[in-house]
PDB file of N, CA and C in Angstrom:
ATOM      1  N   UNK A   1       8.151 -26.806   6.091  1.00  0.00           N
ATOM      2  CA  UNK A   1       8.255 -25.892   5.027  1.00  0.00           C
ATOM      3  C   UNK A   1       7.360 -24.641   5.418  1.00  0.00           C
ATOM      4  N   UNK A   2       7.938 -23.520   5.346  1.00  0.00           N
ATOM      5  CA  UNK A   2       7.193 -22.239   5.548  1.00  0.00           C
ATOM      6  C   UNK A   2       6.591 -21.794   4.162  1.00  0.00           C
ATOM      7  N   UNK A   3       5.461 -21.017   4.387  1.00  0.00           N
ATOM      8  CA  UNK A   3       4.777 -20.496   3.193  1.00  0.00           C
ATOM      9  C   UNK A   3       5.435 -19.195   2.835  1.00  0.00           C
ATOM     10  N   UNK A   4       5.732 -19.067   1.585  1.00  0.00           N
ATOM     11  CA  UNK A   4       6.207 -17.849   1.096  1.00  0.00           C
ATOM     12  C   UNK A   4       5.227 -16.828   0.976  1.00  0.00           C
ATOM     13  N   UNK A   5       5.122 -16.045   2.070  1.00  0.00           N
ATOM     14  CA  UNK A   5       4.119 -15.001   2.054  1.00  0.00           C
ATOM     15  C   UNK A   5       4.929 -13.641   2.096  1.00  0.00           C
ATOM     16  N   UNK A   6       4.480 -12.662   1.333  1.00  0.00           N
ATOM     17  CA  UNK A   6       5.014 -11.300   1.244  1.00  0.00           C
ATOM     18  C   UNK A   6       4.132 -10.348   2.141  1.00  0.00           C
ATOM     19  N   UNK A   7       4.832  -9.697   3.119  1.00  0.00           N
ATOM     20  CA  UNK A   7       4.050  -8.756   3.985  1.00  0.00           C
ATOM     21  C   UNK A   7       4.529  -7.361   3.666  1.00  0.00           C
ATOM     22  N   UNK A   8       3.472  -6.562   3.368  1.00  0.00           N
ATOM     23  CA  UNK A   8       3.858  -5.002   2.910  1.00  0.00           C
ATOM     24  C   UNK A   8       3.128  -4.429   3.916  1.00  0.00           C
ATOM     25  N   UNK A   9       3.885  -3.323   4.625  1.00  0.00           N
ATOM     26  CA  UNK A   9       3.521  -2.371   5.422  1.00  0.00           C
ATOM     27  C   UNK A   9       3.610  -0.945   4.881  1.00  0.00           C
ATOM     28  N   UNK A  10       2.542  -0.323   4.750  1.00  0.00           N
ATOM     29  CA  UNK A  10       2.589   0.967   4.114  1.00  0.00           C
ATOM     30  C   UNK A  10       1.754   2.038   4.877  1.00  0.00           C
ATOM     31  N   UNK A  11       2.442   3.150   5.110  1.00  0.00           N
ATOM     32  CA  UNK A  11       1.733   4.250   5.795  1.00  0.00           C
ATOM     33  C   UNK A  11       0.988   5.024   4.648  1.00  0.00           C
ATOM     34  N   UNK A  12      -0.233   4.724   4.526  1.00  0.00           N
ATOM     35  CA  UNK A  12      -1.023   5.373   3.415  1.00  0.00           C
ATOM     36  C   UNK A  12      -1.497   6.812   3.730  1.00  0.00           C
ATOM     37  N   UNK A  13      -1.515   7.235   4.961  1.00  0.00           N
ATOM     38  CA  UNK A  13      -1.993   8.633   5.515  1.00  0.00           C
ATOM     39  C   UNK A  13      -1.629   9.709   4.488  1.00  0.00           C
ATOM     40  N   UNK A  14      -0.313  10.004   4.282  1.00  0.00           N
ATOM     41  CA  UNK A  14      -0.028  11.204   3.368  1.00  0.00           C
ATOM     42  C   UNK A  14      -0.582  11.118   2.039  1.00  0.00           C
ATOM     43  N   UNK A  15      -0.558   9.900   1.546  1.00  0.00           N
ATOM     44  CA  UNK A  15      -1.083   9.737   0.146  1.00  0.00           C
ATOM     45  C   UNK A  15      -2.661  10.020   0.159  1.00  0.00           C
ATOM     46  N   UNK A  16      -3.264   9.395   1.031  1.00  0.00           N
ATOM     47  CA  UNK A  16      -4.688   9.547   1.023  1.00  0.00           C
ATOM     48  C   UNK A  16      -5.170  10.892   1.354  1.00  0.00           C
ATOM     49  N   UNK A  17      -4.374  11.611   2.235  1.00  0.00           N
ATOM     50  CA  UNK A  17      -4.711  13.046   2.410  1.00  0.00           C
ATOM     51  C   UNK A  17      -4.446  13.860   1.202  1.00  0.00           C
ATOM     52  N   UNK A  18      -3.457  13.621   0.433  1.00  0.00           N
ATOM     53  CA  UNK A  18      -3.102  14.228  -0.795  1.00  0.00           C
ATOM     54  C   UNK A  18      -4.231  14.090  -1.849  1.00  0.00           C
ATOM     55  N   UNK A  19      -4.917  12.860  -1.854  1.00  0.00           N
ATOM     56  CA  UNK A  19      -6.105  12.647  -2.692  1.00  0.00           C
ATOM     57  C   UNK A  19      -7.383  13.107  -2.185  1.00  0.00           C
ATOM     58  N   UNK A  20      -7.249  13.687  -0.975  1.00  0.00           N
ATOM     59  CA  UNK A  20      -8.472  14.427  -0.448  1.00  0.00           C
ATOM     60  C   UNK A  20      -9.441  13.393   0.251  1.00  0.00           C
ATOM     61  N   UNK A  21      -8.891  12.299   0.618  1.00  0.00           N
ATOM     62  CA  UNK A  21      -9.761  11.154   1.265  1.00  0.00           C
ATOM     63  C   UNK A  21     -10.050  11.520   2.770  1.00  0.00           C
ATOM     64  N   UNK A  22     -11.312  11.410   3.072  1.00  0.00           N
ATOM     65  CA  UNK A  22     -11.581  11.689   4.491  1.00  0.00           C
ATOM     66  C   UNK A  22     -11.241  10.652   5.319  1.00  0.00           C
ATOM     67  N   UNK A  23     -10.361  10.856   6.337  1.00  0.00           N
ATOM     68  CA  UNK A  23      -9.785   9.898   7.272  1.00  0.00           C
ATOM     69  C   UNK A  23     -10.563  10.214   8.539  1.00  0.00           C
ATOM     70  N   UNK A  24     -11.525   9.556   8.857  1.00  0.00           N
ATOM     71  CA  UNK A  24     -12.302   9.874  10.001  1.00  0.00           C
ATOM     72  C   UNK A  24     -11.911   8.858  11.137  1.00  0.00           C
ATOM     73  N   UNK A  25     -12.398   9.248  12.394  1.00  0.00           N
ATOM     74  CA  UNK A  25     -12.083   8.165  13.509  1.00  0.00           C
ATOM     75  C   UNK A  25     -12.847   6.828  13.297  1.00  0.00           C
ATOM     76  N   UNK A  26     -14.061   6.944  12.679  1.00  0.00           N
ATOM     77  CA  UNK A  26     -14.786   5.800  12.455  1.00  0.00           C
ATOM     78  C   UNK A  26     -14.420   4.916  11.338  1.00  0.00           C
ATOM     79  N   UNK A  27     -13.572   5.461  10.457  1.00  0.00           N
ATOM     80  CA  UNK A  27     -12.946   4.696   9.278  1.00  0.00           C
ATOM     81  C   UNK A  27     -12.761   5.624   8.115  1.00  0.00           C
ATOM     82  N   UNK A  28     -12.249   4.873   7.048  1.00  0.00           N
ATOM     83  CA  UNK A  28     -11.845   5.615   5.779  1.00  0.00           C
ATOM     84  C   UNK A  28     -13.111   5.622   4.975  1.00  0.00           C
ATOM     85  N   UNK A  29     -13.404   6.774   4.297  1.00  0.00           N
ATOM     86  CA  UNK A  29     -14.580   6.927   3.350  1.00  0.00           C
ATOM     87  C   UNK A  29     -14.550   5.919   2.160  1.00  0.00           C
ATOM     88  N   UNK A  30     -15.585   5.823   1.497  1.00  0.00           N
ATOM     89  CA  UNK A  30     -15.715   4.911   0.325  1.00  0.00           C
ATOM     90  C   UNK A  30     -14.588   5.240  -0.690  1.00  0.00           C
ATOM     91  N   UNK A  31     -14.291   6.380  -1.022  1.00  0.00           N
ATOM     92  CA  UNK A  31     -13.336   6.694  -1.932  1.00  0.00           C
ATOM     93  C   UNK A  31     -11.868   6.146  -1.525  1.00  0.00           C
ATOM     94  N   UNK A  32     -11.725   6.304  -0.192  1.00  0.00           N
ATOM     95  CA  UNK A  32     -10.502   5.867   0.236  1.00  0.00           C
ATOM     96  C   UNK A  32     -10.406   4.334   0.226  1.00  0.00           C
ATOM     97  N   UNK A  33     -11.497   3.621   0.647  1.00  0.00           N
ATOM     98  CA  UNK A  33     -11.533   2.199   0.457  1.00  0.00           C
ATOM     99  C   UNK A  33     -11.168   1.724  -0.970  1.00  0.00           C
ATOM    100  N   UNK A  34     -11.670   2.453  -1.984  1.00  0.00           N
ATOM    101  CA  UNK A  34     -11.450   2.266  -3.372  1.00  0.00           C
ATOM    102  C   UNK A  34     -10.073   2.331  -3.714  1.00  0.00           C
ATOM    103  N   UNK A  35      -9.400   3.501  -3.106  1.00  0.00           N
ATOM    104  CA  UNK A  35      -7.975   3.785  -3.459  1.00  0.00           C
ATOM    105  C   UNK A  35      -7.149   2.633  -2.791  1.00  0.00           C
ATOM    106  N   UNK A  36      -7.482   2.166  -1.560  1.00  0.00           N
ATOM    107  CA  UNK A  36      -6.686   1.069  -1.026  1.00  0.00           C
ATOM    108  C   UNK A  36      -6.862  -0.212  -1.695  1.00  0.00           C
ATOM    109  N   UNK A  37      -7.986  -0.542  -2.312  1.00  0.00           N
ATOM    110  CA  UNK A  37      -8.317  -1.772  -3.051  1.00  0.00           C
ATOM    111  C   UNK A  37      -7.375  -1.752  -4.274  1.00  0.00           C
ATOM    112  N   UNK A  38      -7.416  -0.538  -5.033  1.00  0.00           N
ATOM    113  CA  UNK A  38      -6.428  -0.370  -6.205  1.00  0.00           C
ATOM    114  C   UNK A  38      -5.005  -0.678  -5.800  1.00  0.00           C
ATOM    115  N   UNK A  39      -4.657  -0.084  -4.719  1.00  0.00           N
ATOM    116  CA  UNK A  39      -3.291  -0.232  -4.379  1.00  0.00           C
ATOM    117  C   UNK A  39      -2.947  -1.766  -3.997  1.00  0.00           C
ATOM    118  N   UNK A  40      -3.890  -2.372  -3.391  1.00  0.00           N
ATOM    119  CA  UNK A  40      -3.778  -3.774  -2.927  1.00  0.00           C
ATOM    120  C   UNK A  40      -3.588  -4.650  -4.282  1.00  0.00           C
ATOM    121  N   UNK A  41      -4.387  -4.444  -5.223  1.00  0.00           N
ATOM    122  CA  UNK A  41      -4.354  -5.079  -6.607  1.00  0.00           C
ATOM    123  C   UNK A  41      -3.023  -4.950  -7.246  1.00  0.00           C
ATOM    124  N   UNK A  42      -2.466  -3.757  -7.298  1.00  0.00           N
ATOM    125  CA  UNK A  42      -1.141  -3.432  -7.825  1.00  0.00           C
ATOM    126  C   UNK A  42      -0.051  -4.228  -7.241  1.00  0.00           C
ATOM    127  N   UNK A  43      -0.303  -4.170  -5.823  1.00  0.00           N
ATOM    128  CA  UNK A  43       0.859  -4.911  -5.115  1.00  0.00           C
ATOM    129  C   UNK A  43       0.875  -6.389  -5.323  1.00  0.00           C
ATOM    130  N   UNK A  44      -0.322  -6.980  -5.419  1.00  0.00           N
ATOM    131  CA  UNK A  44      -0.498  -8.390  -5.641  1.00  0.00           C
ATOM    132  C   UNK A  44       0.213  -8.723  -7.082  1.00  0.00           C
ATOM    133  N   UNK A  45       0.049  -7.861  -8.017  1.00  0.00           N
ATOM    134  CA  UNK A  45       0.733  -8.080  -9.281  1.00  0.00           C
ATOM    135  C   UNK A  45       2.147  -7.931  -9.298  1.00  0.00           C
ATOM    136  N   UNK A  46       2.901  -7.370  -8.340  1.00  0.00           N
ATOM    137  CA  UNK A  46       4.221  -7.346  -8.250  1.00  0.00           C
ATOM    138  C   UNK A  46       4.851  -8.584  -7.928  1.00  0.00           C
ATOM    139  N   UNK A  47       4.006  -9.483  -7.063  1.00  0.00           N
ATOM    140  CA  UNK A  47       4.467 -10.752  -6.594  1.00  0.00           C
ATOM    141  C   UNK A  47       3.535 -11.948  -7.088  1.00  0.00           C
ATOM    142  N   UNK A  48       3.569 -12.149  -8.391  1.00  0.00           N
ATOM    143  CA  UNK A  48       2.542 -13.197  -8.947  1.00  0.00           C
ATOM    144  C   UNK A  48       2.918 -14.465  -8.346  1.00  0.00           C
ATOM    145  N   UNK A  49       1.828 -15.235  -7.968  1.00  0.00           N
ATOM    146  CA  UNK A  49       1.866 -16.483  -7.536  1.00  0.00           C
ATOM    147  C   UNK A  49       2.239 -16.576  -6.071  1.00  0.00           C
ATOM    148  N   UNK A  50       2.302 -15.471  -5.364  1.00  0.00           N
ATOM    149  CA  UNK A  50       2.762 -15.362  -3.943  1.00  0.00           C
ATOM    150  C   UNK A  50       1.721 -14.802  -3.151  1.00  0.00           C
ATOM    151  N   UNK A  51       1.178 -15.282  -2.107  1.00  0.00           N
ATOM    152  CA  UNK A  51       0.266 -14.656  -1.258  1.00  0.00           C
ATOM    153  C   UNK A  51       0.888 -13.419  -0.734  1.00  0.00           C
ATOM    154  N   UNK A  52       0.097 -12.265  -0.782  1.00  0.00           N
ATOM    155  CA  UNK A  52       0.546 -10.966  -0.340  1.00  0.00           C
ATOM    156  C   UNK A  52      -0.349 -10.472   0.745  1.00  0.00           C
ATOM    157  N   UNK A  53       0.198 -10.135   1.841  1.00  0.00           N
ATOM    158  CA  UNK A  53      -0.498  -9.529   2.898  1.00  0.00           C
ATOM    159  C   UNK A  53      -0.203  -8.003   2.966  1.00  0.00           C
ATOM    160  N   UNK A  54      -1.055  -7.164   2.725  1.00  0.00           N
ATOM    161  CA  UNK A  54      -1.003  -5.801   2.707  1.00  0.00           C
ATOM    162  C   UNK A  54      -1.440  -5.191   4.002  1.00  0.00           C
ATOM    163  N   UNK A  55      -0.724  -4.525   4.740  1.00  0.00           N
ATOM    164  CA  UNK A  55      -1.170  -3.778   5.878  1.00  0.00           C
ATOM    165  C   UNK A  55      -1.118  -2.282   5.762  1.00  0.00           C
ATOM    166  N   UNK A  56      -2.201  -1.656   5.740  1.00  0.00           N
ATOM    167  CA  UNK A  56      -2.298  -0.224   5.555  1.00  0.00           C
ATOM    168  C   UNK A  56      -2.173   0.475   6.982  1.00  0.00           C
ATOM    169  N   UNK A  57      -1.393   1.531   7.260  1.00  0.00           N
ATOM    170  CA  UNK A  57      -1.398   2.255   8.366  1.00  0.00           C
ATOM    171  C   UNK A  57      -1.949   3.655   7.973  1.00  0.00           C
ATOM    172  N   UNK A  58      -2.665   4.458   8.747  1.00  0.00           N
ATOM    173  CA  UNK A  58      -3.023   5.680   8.420  1.00  0.00           C
ATOM    174  C   UNK A  58      -2.669   6.669   9.624  1.00  0.00           C
ATOM    175  N   UNK A  59      -1.606   6.319  10.353  1.00  0.00           N
ATOM    176  CA  UNK A  59      -1.087   7.093  11.494  1.00  0.00           C
ATOM    177  C   UNK A  59       0.149   7.958  11.054  1.00  0.00           C
ATOM    178  N   UNK A  60       0.205   9.005  11.695  1.00  0.00           N
ATOM    179  CA  UNK A  60       1.515   9.802  11.501  1.00  0.00           C
ATOM    180  C   UNK A  60       2.732   8.988  12.040  1.00  0.00           C
ATOM    181  N   UNK A  61       3.731   8.853  11.298  1.00  0.00           N
ATOM    182  CA  UNK A  61       4.877   8.127  11.627  1.00  0.00           C
ATOM    183  C   UNK A  61       5.963   8.743  10.936  1.00  0.00           C
ATOM    184  N   UNK A  62       7.280   8.277  11.181  1.00  0.00           N
ATOM    185  CA  UNK A  62       8.421   8.877  10.436  1.00  0.00           C
ATOM    186  C   UNK A  62       8.287   8.618   8.977  1.00  0.00           C
ATOM    187  N   UNK A  63       8.222   9.697   8.162  1.00  0.00           N
ATOM    188  CA  UNK A  63       8.049   9.372   6.727  1.00  0.00           C
ATOM    189  C   UNK A  63       9.039   8.474   6.114  1.00  0.00           C
ATOM    190  N   UNK A  64      10.326   8.423   6.680  1.00  0.00           N
ATOM    191  CA  UNK A  64      11.270   7.523   6.127  1.00  0.00           C
ATOM    192  C   UNK A  64      10.890   6.059   6.223  1.00  0.00           C
ATOM    193  N   UNK A  65      10.022   5.710   7.279  1.00  0.00           N
ATOM    194  CA  UNK A  65       9.521   4.446   7.482  1.00  0.00           C
ATOM    195  C   UNK A  65       8.267   4.029   6.946  1.00  0.00           C
ATOM    196  N   UNK A  66       7.923   4.662   5.813  1.00  0.00           N
ATOM    197  CA  UNK A  66       6.508   4.621   5.372  1.00  0.00           C
ATOM    198  C   UNK A  66       6.248   3.237   4.581  1.00  0.00           C
ATOM    199  N   UNK A  67       7.298   2.529   4.195  1.00  0.00           N
ATOM    200  CA  UNK A  67       7.053   1.264   3.544  1.00  0.00           C
ATOM    201  C   UNK A  67       8.190   0.195   4.002  1.00  0.00           C
ATOM    202  N   UNK A  68       7.599  -1.011   4.345  1.00  0.00           N
ATOM    203  CA  UNK A  68       8.505  -2.105   4.737  1.00  0.00           C
ATOM    204  C   UNK A  68       7.799  -3.348   3.990  1.00  0.00           C
ATOM    205  N   UNK A  69       8.766  -4.158   3.402  1.00  0.00           N
ATOM    206  CA  UNK A  69       8.529  -5.379   2.643  1.00  0.00           C
ATOM    207  C   UNK A  69       9.269  -6.508   3.382  1.00  0.00           C
ATOM    208  N   UNK A  70       8.459  -7.467   3.842  1.00  0.00           N
ATOM    209  CA  UNK A  70       9.012  -8.562   4.387  1.00  0.00           C
ATOM    210  C   UNK A  70       8.623  -9.932   3.676  1.00  0.00           C
ATOM    211  N   UNK A  71       9.568 -10.916   3.528  1.00  0.00           N
ATOM    212  CA  UNK A  71       9.255 -12.122   2.896  1.00  0.00           C
ATOM    213  C   UNK A  71       9.978 -13.178   3.948  1.00  0.00           C
ATOM    214  N   UNK A  72       9.187 -14.081   4.490  1.00  0.00           N
ATOM    215  CA  UNK A  72       9.641 -15.102   5.427  1.00  0.00           C
ATOM    216  C   UNK A  72      10.170 -14.313   6.541  1.00  0.00           C
ATOM    217  N   UNK A  73       9.670 -13.117   6.906  1.00  0.00           N
ATOM    218  CA  UNK A  73      10.129 -12.480   8.116  1.00  0.00           C
ATOM    219  C   UNK A  73      11.399 -11.663   7.875  1.00  0.00           C
ATOM    220  N   UNK A  74      11.872 -11.679   6.597  1.00  0.00           N
ATOM    221  CA  UNK A  74      13.156 -10.950   6.295  1.00  0.00           C
ATOM    222  C   UNK A  74      12.912  -9.781   5.458  1.00  0.00           C
ATOM    223  N   UNK A  75      13.453  -8.585   5.792  1.00  0.00           N
ATOM    224  CA  UNK A  75      13.104  -7.366   5.023  1.00  0.00           C
ATOM    225  C   UNK A  75      13.701  -7.403   3.732  1.00  0.00           C
ATOM    226  N   UNK A  76      12.941  -7.049   2.724  1.00  0.00           N
ATOM    227  CA  UNK A  76      13.357  -7.204   1.283  1.00  0.00           C
ATOM    228  C   UNK A  76      13.644  -5.783   0.839  1.00  0.00           C
ATOM    229  N   UNK A  77      14.826  -5.392   0.774  1.00  0.00           N
ATOM    230  CA  UNK A  77      15.080  -4.005   0.380  1.00  0.00           C
ATOM    231  C   UNK A  77      15.275  -3.781  -1.136  1.00  0.00           C
ATOM    232  N   UNK A  78      15.576  -5.050  -1.775  1.00  0.00           N
ATOM    233  CA  UNK A  78      15.647  -4.990  -3.250  1.00  0.00           C
ATOM    234  C   UNK A  78      14.561  -4.676  -4.061  1.00  0.00           C
ATOM    235  N   UNK A  79      13.361  -4.861  -3.485  1.00  0.00           N
ATOM    236  CA  UNK A  79      12.183  -4.574  -4.378  1.00  0.00           C
ATOM    237  C   UNK A  79      11.328  -3.404  -3.807  1.00  0.00           C
ATOM    238  N   UNK A  80      11.918  -2.652  -2.910  1.00  0.00           N
ATOM    239  CA  UNK A  80      11.031  -1.356  -2.469  1.00  0.00           C
ATOM    240  C   UNK A  80      10.835  -0.389  -3.628  1.00  0.00           C
ATOM    241  N   UNK A  81      11.750  -0.157  -4.529  1.00  0.00           N
ATOM    242  CA  UNK A  81      11.521   0.752  -5.611  1.00  0.00           C
ATOM    243  C   UNK A  81      10.371   0.202  -6.522  1.00  0.00           C
ATOM    244  N   UNK A  82      10.361  -1.064  -6.883  1.00  0.00           N
ATOM    245  CA  UNK A  82       9.261  -1.626  -7.621  1.00  0.00           C
ATOM    246  C   UNK A  82       7.823  -1.532  -6.950  1.00  0.00           C
ATOM    247  N   UNK A  83       7.878  -1.777  -5.616  1.00  0.00           N
ATOM    248  CA  UNK A  83       6.673  -1.702  -4.830  1.00  0.00           C
ATOM    249  C   UNK A  83       6.204  -0.274  -4.855  1.00  0.00           C
ATOM    250  N   UNK A  84       7.115   0.660  -4.629  1.00  0.00           N
ATOM    251  CA  UNK A  84       6.720   2.014  -4.454  1.00  0.00           C
ATOM    252  C   UNK A  84       6.235   2.544  -5.876  1.00  0.00           C
ATOM    253  N   UNK A  85       6.826   2.096  -6.907  1.00  0.00           N
ATOM    254  CA  UNK A  85       6.228   2.545  -8.226  1.00  0.00           C
ATOM    255  C   UNK A  85       4.769   1.811  -8.493  1.00  0.00           C
ATOM    256  N   UNK A  86       4.622   0.693  -8.023  1.00  0.00           N
ATOM    257  CA  UNK A  86       3.277   0.055  -8.174  1.00  0.00           C
ATOM    258  C   UNK A  86       2.199   0.821  -7.389  1.00  0.00           C
ATOM    259  N   UNK A  87       2.682   1.398  -6.116  1.00  0.00           N
ATOM    260  CA  UNK A  87       1.764   2.143  -5.329  1.00  0.00           C
ATOM    261  C   UNK A  87       1.340   3.387  -6.005  1.00  0.00           C
ATOM    262  N   UNK A  88       2.446   4.060  -6.466  1.00  0.00           N
ATOM    263  CA  UNK A  88       2.268   5.418  -7.075  1.00  0.00           C
ATOM    264  C   UNK A  88       1.408   5.265  -8.360  1.00  0.00           C
ATOM    265  N   UNK A  89       1.608   4.289  -9.135  1.00  0.00           N
ATOM    266  CA  UNK A  89       0.743   3.955 -10.323  1.00  0.00           C
ATOM    267  C   UNK A  89      -0.656   3.827 -10.015  1.00  0.00           C
ATOM    268  N   UNK A  90      -0.932   3.039  -8.903  1.00  0.00           N
ATOM    269  CA  UNK A  90      -2.338   2.852  -8.469  1.00  0.00           C
ATOM    270  C   UNK A  90      -2.906   4.161  -7.909  1.00  0.00           C
ATOM    271  N   UNK A  91      -2.153   4.888  -7.313  1.00  0.00           N
ATOM    272  CA  UNK A  91      -2.724   6.190  -6.716  1.00  0.00           C
ATOM    273  C   UNK A  91      -3.006   7.212  -7.880  1.00  0.00           C
ATOM    274  N   UNK A  92      -2.078   7.243  -8.944  1.00  0.00           N
ATOM    275  CA  UNK A  92      -2.380   7.996 -10.069  1.00  0.00           C
ATOM    276  C   UNK A  92      -3.551   7.579 -10.779  1.00  0.00           C
ATOM    277  N   UNK A  93      -3.839   6.326 -10.993  1.00  0.00           N
ATOM    278  CA  UNK A  93      -5.058   5.865 -11.495  1.00  0.00           C
ATOM    279  C   UNK A  93      -6.270   6.292 -10.757  1.00  0.00           C
ATOM    280  N   UNK A  94      -6.100   6.171  -9.394  1.00  0.00           N
ATOM    281  CA  UNK A  94      -7.288   6.623  -8.618  1.00  0.00           C
ATOM    282  C   UNK A  94      -7.536   8.100  -8.652  1.00  0.00           C
ATOM    283  N   UNK A  95      -6.441   8.930  -8.949  1.00  0.00           N
ATOM    284  CA  UNK A  95      -6.581  10.321  -8.953  1.00  0.00           C
ATOM    285  C   UNK A  95      -7.319  10.730 -10.378  1.00  0.00           C
ATOM    286  N   UNK A  96      -6.831   9.886 -11.385  1.00  0.00           N
ATOM    287  CA  UNK A  96      -7.686  10.233 -12.706  1.00  0.00           C
ATOM    288  C   UNK A  96      -8.966   9.839 -12.736  1.00  0.00           C
ATOM    289  N   UNK A  97      -9.338   8.718 -12.027  1.00  0.00           N
ATOM    290  CA  UNK A  97     -10.792   8.317 -12.016  1.00  0.00           C
ATOM    291  C   UNK A  97     -11.631   9.331 -11.163  1.00  0.00           C
ATOM    292  N   UNK A  98     -10.980   9.940 -10.140  1.00  0.00           N
ATOM    293  CA  UNK A  98     -11.606  10.988  -9.358  1.00  0.00           C
ATOM    294  C   UNK A  98     -12.001  12.275 -10.091  1.00  0.00           C
ATOM    295  N   UNK A  99     -11.137  12.530 -11.131  1.00  0.00           N
ATOM    296  CA  UNK A  99     -11.162  13.882 -11.878  1.00  0.00           C
ATOM    297  C   UNK A  99     -12.219  13.877 -12.848  1.00  0.00           C
TER     298      UNK A  99
END
């Protein structure tokens, strides 16, 4: 039996830049770490009771491929909108906290 793990790959770079997060070669600043933690929490809530592995990328890539969701290795296209909404909600909260 395989474990039902959800893997989420998200290119956070444009969103972090929009929030003014410092993306240094040595790592993401504390504010950026806080934003990513909030996004991680919101994504876990989308899949209650299921282990969620969130992989953040901060490299420039094709904007159309900024979000991928896999469950048992199979791409989950049906939940992309819900996951994207959860990410946007977490980003808005982080933006409000910073203001």
